[in-house]
Coordinates of C-alpha atoms in Angstrom, one line a residue:
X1 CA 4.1 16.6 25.2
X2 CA 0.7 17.7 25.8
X3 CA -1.4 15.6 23.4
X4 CA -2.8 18.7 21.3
X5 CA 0.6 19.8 20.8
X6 CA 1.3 15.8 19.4
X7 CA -2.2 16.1 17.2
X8 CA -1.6 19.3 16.0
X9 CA 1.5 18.4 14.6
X10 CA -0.1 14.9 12.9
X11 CA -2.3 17.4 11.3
X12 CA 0.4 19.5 9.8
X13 CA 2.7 16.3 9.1
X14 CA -0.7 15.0 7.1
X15 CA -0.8 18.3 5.3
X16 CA 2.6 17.8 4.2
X17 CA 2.0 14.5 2.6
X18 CA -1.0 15.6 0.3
X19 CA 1.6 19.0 -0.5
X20 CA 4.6 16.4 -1.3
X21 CA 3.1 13.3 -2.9
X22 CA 0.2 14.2 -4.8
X23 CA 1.5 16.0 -7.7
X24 CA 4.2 13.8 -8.0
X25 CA 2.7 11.3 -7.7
X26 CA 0.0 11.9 -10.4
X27 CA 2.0 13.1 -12.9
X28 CA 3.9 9.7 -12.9
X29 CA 0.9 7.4 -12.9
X30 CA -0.5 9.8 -15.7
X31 CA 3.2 9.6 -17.6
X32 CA 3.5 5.7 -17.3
X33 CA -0.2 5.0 -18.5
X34 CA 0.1 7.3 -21.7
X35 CA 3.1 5.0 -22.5
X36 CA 1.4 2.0 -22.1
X37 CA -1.8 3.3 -24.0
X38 CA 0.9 4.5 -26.8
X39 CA 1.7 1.3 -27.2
X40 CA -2.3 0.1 -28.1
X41 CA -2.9 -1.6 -24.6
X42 CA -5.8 -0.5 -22.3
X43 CA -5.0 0.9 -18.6
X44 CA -7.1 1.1 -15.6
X45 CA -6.2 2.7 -12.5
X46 CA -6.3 -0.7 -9.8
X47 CA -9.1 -0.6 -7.4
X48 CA -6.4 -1.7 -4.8
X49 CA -3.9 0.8 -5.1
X50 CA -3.1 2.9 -2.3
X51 CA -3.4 6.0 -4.4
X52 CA -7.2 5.5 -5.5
X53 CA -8.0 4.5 -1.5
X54 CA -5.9 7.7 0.2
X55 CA -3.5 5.9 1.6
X56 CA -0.3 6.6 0.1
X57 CA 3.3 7.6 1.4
X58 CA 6.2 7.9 0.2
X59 CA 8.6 5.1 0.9
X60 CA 6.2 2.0 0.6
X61 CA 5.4 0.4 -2.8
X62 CA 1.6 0.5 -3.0
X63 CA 1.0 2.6 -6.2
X64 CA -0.8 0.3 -8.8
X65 CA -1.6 0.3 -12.3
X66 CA -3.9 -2.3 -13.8
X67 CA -3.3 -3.0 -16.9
X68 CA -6.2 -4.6 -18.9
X69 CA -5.2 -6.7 -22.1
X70 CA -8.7 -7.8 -23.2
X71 CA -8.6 -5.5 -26.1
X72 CA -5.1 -5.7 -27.3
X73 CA -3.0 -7.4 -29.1
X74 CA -1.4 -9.5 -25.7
X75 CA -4.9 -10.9 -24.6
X76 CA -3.5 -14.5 -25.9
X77 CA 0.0 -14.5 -24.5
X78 CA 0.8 -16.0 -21.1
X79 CA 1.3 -13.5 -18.2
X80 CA 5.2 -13.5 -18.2
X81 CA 4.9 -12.5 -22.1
X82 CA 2.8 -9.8 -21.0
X83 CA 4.8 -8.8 -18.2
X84 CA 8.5 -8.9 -20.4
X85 CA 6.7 -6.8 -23.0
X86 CA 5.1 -4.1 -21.0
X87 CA 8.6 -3.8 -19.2
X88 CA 10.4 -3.7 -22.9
X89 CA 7.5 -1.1 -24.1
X90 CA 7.8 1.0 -20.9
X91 CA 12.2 0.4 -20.5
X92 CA 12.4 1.9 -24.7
X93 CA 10.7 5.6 -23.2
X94 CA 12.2 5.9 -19.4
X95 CA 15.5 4.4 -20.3
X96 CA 17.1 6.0 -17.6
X97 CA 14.5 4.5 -14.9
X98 CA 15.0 1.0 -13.2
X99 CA 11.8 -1.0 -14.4
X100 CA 12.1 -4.5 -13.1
X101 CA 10.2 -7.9 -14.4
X102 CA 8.6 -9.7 -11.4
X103 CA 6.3 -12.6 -11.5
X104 CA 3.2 -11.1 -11.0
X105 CA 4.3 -7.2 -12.1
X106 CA 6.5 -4.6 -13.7
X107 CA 7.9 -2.0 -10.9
X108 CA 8.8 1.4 -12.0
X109 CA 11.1 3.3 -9.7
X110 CA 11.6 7.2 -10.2
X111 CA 14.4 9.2 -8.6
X112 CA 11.6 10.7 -5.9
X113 CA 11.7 7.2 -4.3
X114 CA 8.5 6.1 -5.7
X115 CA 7.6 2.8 -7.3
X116 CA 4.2 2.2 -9.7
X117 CA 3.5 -1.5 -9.8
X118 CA 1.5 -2.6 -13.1
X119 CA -0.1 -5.7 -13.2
X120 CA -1.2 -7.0 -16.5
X121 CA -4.7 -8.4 -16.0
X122 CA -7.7 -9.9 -17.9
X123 CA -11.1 -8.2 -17.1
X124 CA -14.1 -11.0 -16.4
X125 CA -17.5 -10.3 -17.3
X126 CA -18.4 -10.7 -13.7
X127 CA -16.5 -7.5 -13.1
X128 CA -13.5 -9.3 -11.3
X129 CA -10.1 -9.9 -13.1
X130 CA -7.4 -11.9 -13.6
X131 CA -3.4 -11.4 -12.5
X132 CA -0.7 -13.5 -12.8
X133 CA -0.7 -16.6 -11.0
X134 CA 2.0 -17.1 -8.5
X135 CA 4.1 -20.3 -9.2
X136 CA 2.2 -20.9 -12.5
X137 CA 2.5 -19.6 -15.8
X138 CA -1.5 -19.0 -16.1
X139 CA -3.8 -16.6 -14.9
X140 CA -5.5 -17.0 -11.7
X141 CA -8.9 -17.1 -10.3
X142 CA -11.4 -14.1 -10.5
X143 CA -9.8 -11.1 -8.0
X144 CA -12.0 -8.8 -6.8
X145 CA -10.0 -5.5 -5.8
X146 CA -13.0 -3.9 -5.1
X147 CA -14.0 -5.8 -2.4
X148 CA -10.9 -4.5 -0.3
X149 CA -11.4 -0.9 -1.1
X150 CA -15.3 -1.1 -0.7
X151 CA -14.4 -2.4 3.1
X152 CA -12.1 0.4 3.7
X153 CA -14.6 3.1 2.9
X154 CA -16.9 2.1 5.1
X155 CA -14.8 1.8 8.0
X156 CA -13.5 4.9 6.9
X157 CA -16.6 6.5 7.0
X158 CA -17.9 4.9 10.2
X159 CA -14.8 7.4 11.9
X160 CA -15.6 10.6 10.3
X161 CA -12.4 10.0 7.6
X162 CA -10.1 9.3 10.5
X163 CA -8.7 6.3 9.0
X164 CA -7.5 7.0 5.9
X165 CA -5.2 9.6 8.2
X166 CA -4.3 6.9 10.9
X167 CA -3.2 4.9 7.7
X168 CA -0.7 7.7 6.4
X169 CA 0.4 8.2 9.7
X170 CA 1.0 4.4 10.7
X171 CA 2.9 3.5 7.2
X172 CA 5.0 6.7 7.7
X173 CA 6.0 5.8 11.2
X174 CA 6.4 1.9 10.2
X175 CA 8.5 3.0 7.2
X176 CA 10.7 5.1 9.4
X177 CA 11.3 3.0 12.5
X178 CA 11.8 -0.3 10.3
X179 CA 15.1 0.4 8.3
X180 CA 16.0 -3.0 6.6
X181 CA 13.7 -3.3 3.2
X182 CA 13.7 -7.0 4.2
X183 CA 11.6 -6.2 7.2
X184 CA 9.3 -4.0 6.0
X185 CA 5.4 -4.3 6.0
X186 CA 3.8 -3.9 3.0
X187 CA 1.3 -1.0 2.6
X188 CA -2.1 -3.3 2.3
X189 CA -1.3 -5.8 5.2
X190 CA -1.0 -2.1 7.2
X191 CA -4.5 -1.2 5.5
X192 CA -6.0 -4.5 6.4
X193 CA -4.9 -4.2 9.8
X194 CA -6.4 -0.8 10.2
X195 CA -9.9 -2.1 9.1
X196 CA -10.2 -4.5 11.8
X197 CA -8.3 -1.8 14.3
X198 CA -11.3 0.1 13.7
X199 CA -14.2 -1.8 12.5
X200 CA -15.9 -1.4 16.2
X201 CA -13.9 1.6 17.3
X202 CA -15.5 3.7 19.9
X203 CA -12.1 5.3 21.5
X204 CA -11.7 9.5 20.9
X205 CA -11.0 10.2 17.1
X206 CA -7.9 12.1 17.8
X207 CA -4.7 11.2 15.8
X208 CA -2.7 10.6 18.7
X209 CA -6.0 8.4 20.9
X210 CA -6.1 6.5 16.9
X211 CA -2.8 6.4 16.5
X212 CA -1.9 4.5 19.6
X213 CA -5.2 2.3 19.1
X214 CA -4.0 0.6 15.9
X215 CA -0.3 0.2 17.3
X216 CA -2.0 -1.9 20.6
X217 CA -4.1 -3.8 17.9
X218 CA -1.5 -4.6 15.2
X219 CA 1.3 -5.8 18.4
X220 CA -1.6 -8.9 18.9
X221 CA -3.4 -9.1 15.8
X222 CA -0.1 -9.6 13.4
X223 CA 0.8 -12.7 14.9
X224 CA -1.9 -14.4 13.0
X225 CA -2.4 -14.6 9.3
X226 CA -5.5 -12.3 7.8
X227 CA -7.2 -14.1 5.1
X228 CA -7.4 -11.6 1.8
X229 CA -11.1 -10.4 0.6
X230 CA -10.3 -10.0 -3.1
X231 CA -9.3 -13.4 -3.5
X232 CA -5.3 -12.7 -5.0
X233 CA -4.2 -15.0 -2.1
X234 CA -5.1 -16.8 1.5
X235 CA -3.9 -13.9 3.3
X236 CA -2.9 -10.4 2.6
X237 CA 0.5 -10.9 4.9
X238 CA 1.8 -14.4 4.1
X239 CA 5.4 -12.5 3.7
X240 CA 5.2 -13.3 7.7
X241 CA 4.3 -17.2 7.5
X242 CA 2.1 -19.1 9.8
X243 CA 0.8 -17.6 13.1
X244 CA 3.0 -17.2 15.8
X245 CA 5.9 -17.4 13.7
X246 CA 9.3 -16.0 14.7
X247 CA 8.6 -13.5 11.5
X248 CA 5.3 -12.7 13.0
X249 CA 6.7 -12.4 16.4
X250 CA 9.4 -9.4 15.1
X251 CA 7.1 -7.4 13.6
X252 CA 4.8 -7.8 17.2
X253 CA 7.8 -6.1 18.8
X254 CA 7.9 -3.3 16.3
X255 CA 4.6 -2.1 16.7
X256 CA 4.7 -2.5 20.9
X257 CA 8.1 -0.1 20.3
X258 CA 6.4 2.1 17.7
X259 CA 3.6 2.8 20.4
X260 CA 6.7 2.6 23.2
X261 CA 7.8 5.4 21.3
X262 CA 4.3 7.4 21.2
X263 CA 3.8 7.3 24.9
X264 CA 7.4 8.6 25.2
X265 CA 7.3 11.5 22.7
X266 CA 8.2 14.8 24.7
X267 CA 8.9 17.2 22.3
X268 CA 8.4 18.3 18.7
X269 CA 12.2 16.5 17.6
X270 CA 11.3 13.4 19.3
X271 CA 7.5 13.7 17.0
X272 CA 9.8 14.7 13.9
X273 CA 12.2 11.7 14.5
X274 CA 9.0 9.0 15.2
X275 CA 8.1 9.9 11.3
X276 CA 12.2 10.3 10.2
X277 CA 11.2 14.2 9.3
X278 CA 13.9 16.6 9.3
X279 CA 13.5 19.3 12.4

């Protein structure tokens, strides 16, 4: 397949996205945070969430809401109060919705297939905030979402607004060619990876050229931990464990097949099957 014949149709696959998830997508986060305000709690769209950055698609759980209990009545109560009580609030007006307790969040899921993560959090006067912390029953250090999504814009920037678009087109494809939930990468270790893919990038700015760039990085750079700017955690990807780890090793071979499968793509079904769009 000549490669404008491949870019052309990443352009018209991207235009599909923004058609298919934005409204949607909106009018959920809009829905859920008038609930939550109903019940007398403050709500602030994350910083982090793949929504406010550009990045989202369909199939990977990256929408948050941050929910900020400094000026309600849960600023006292530990995080898994806050967390069983924004589930109970939110499970009492979408009763026919799955909304799950986790340890550091509520999920929503809506029949479209999307989740909305909200994260009860305590805002600092530094300007950071607080979460859960995982394996306590506190709240953790000062986070700084901002940090994340500050880094992204810029290298976003530095390629014209090519990134953002690599992004949607490399969690689309991940999604697609990774079929076990287990396996899956999560939608900010994909983001982080794309800001060091492209930090120094000097390559075409072509979907396709980009495209094949961040699959050729990712296949070396997953197989070691990247430490995680906002300061949630060590590392934005320590679902895959230490460097070099069998985990780390897998997902290596996924993205050396996902660009395998670039390099091989002939016609406009064997496009429409790298992204699991009908024909």
């Amino acid at each position: 397949m000549p490669n404008d014949n491949f870019n052309r149709y990443c352009e018209e696959l991207l235009a599909k996205y923004v058609r298919r998830n934005q409204q949607v997508v909106t009018r959920h986060l809009e829905s859920l945070c008038t609930i939550i305000r109903s019940a007398g709690h403050v709500v602030q769209t994350m910083y982090g969430g793949s929504v406010q950055r550009g990045t989202y698609v369909t199939g990977l759980s990256d929408v948050d809401v941050l929910l900020i209990v400094n000026q309600s009545s849960l600023l006292n109560q530990s995080p898994a109060v806050v967390i069983q009580q924004v589930r109970r609030t939110i499970k009492e007006r979408l009763p026919n919705n799955s909304v799950r307790a986790g340890n550091l969040a509520v999920t929503v899921s809506y029949a479209s297939g999307i989740e909305i993560q909200v994260l009860p959090a305590i805002r600092t006067t530094s300007g950071g905030v607080r979460i859960a912390e995982p394996g306590s029953a506190g709240w953790s250090n000062v986070v700084h979402p901002e940090n994340f999504a500050r880094r992204l814009a810029e290298v976003n920037d530095a390629n014209n607004g090519r990134v953002v678009q690599v992004i949607k087109l490399a969690k689309a494809m991940a999604n697609c060619h990774v079929s076990r939930p287990s396996r899956k990468f999560s939608g900010y270790h994909l983001e982080s990876l794309a800001i060091n893919a492209f930090r120094n990038y000097q390559g075409s700015q072509d979907p396709k050229a980009m495209l094949k760039h961040f699959l050729t990085h990712s296949a070396t750079a997953v197989k070691s931990p990247i430490a995680d700017t906002t300061g949630q955690s060590g590392y934005v990807d320590e679902y895959l464990g230490p460097a070099n780890s069998r985990l780390r090793n897998r997902a290596s071979t996924y993205f050396s097949q996902m660009r395998a499968n670039v390099n091989s793509c002939t016609t406009r079904a064997k496009f429409n099957a790298l992204f699991c769009e009908g024909d």
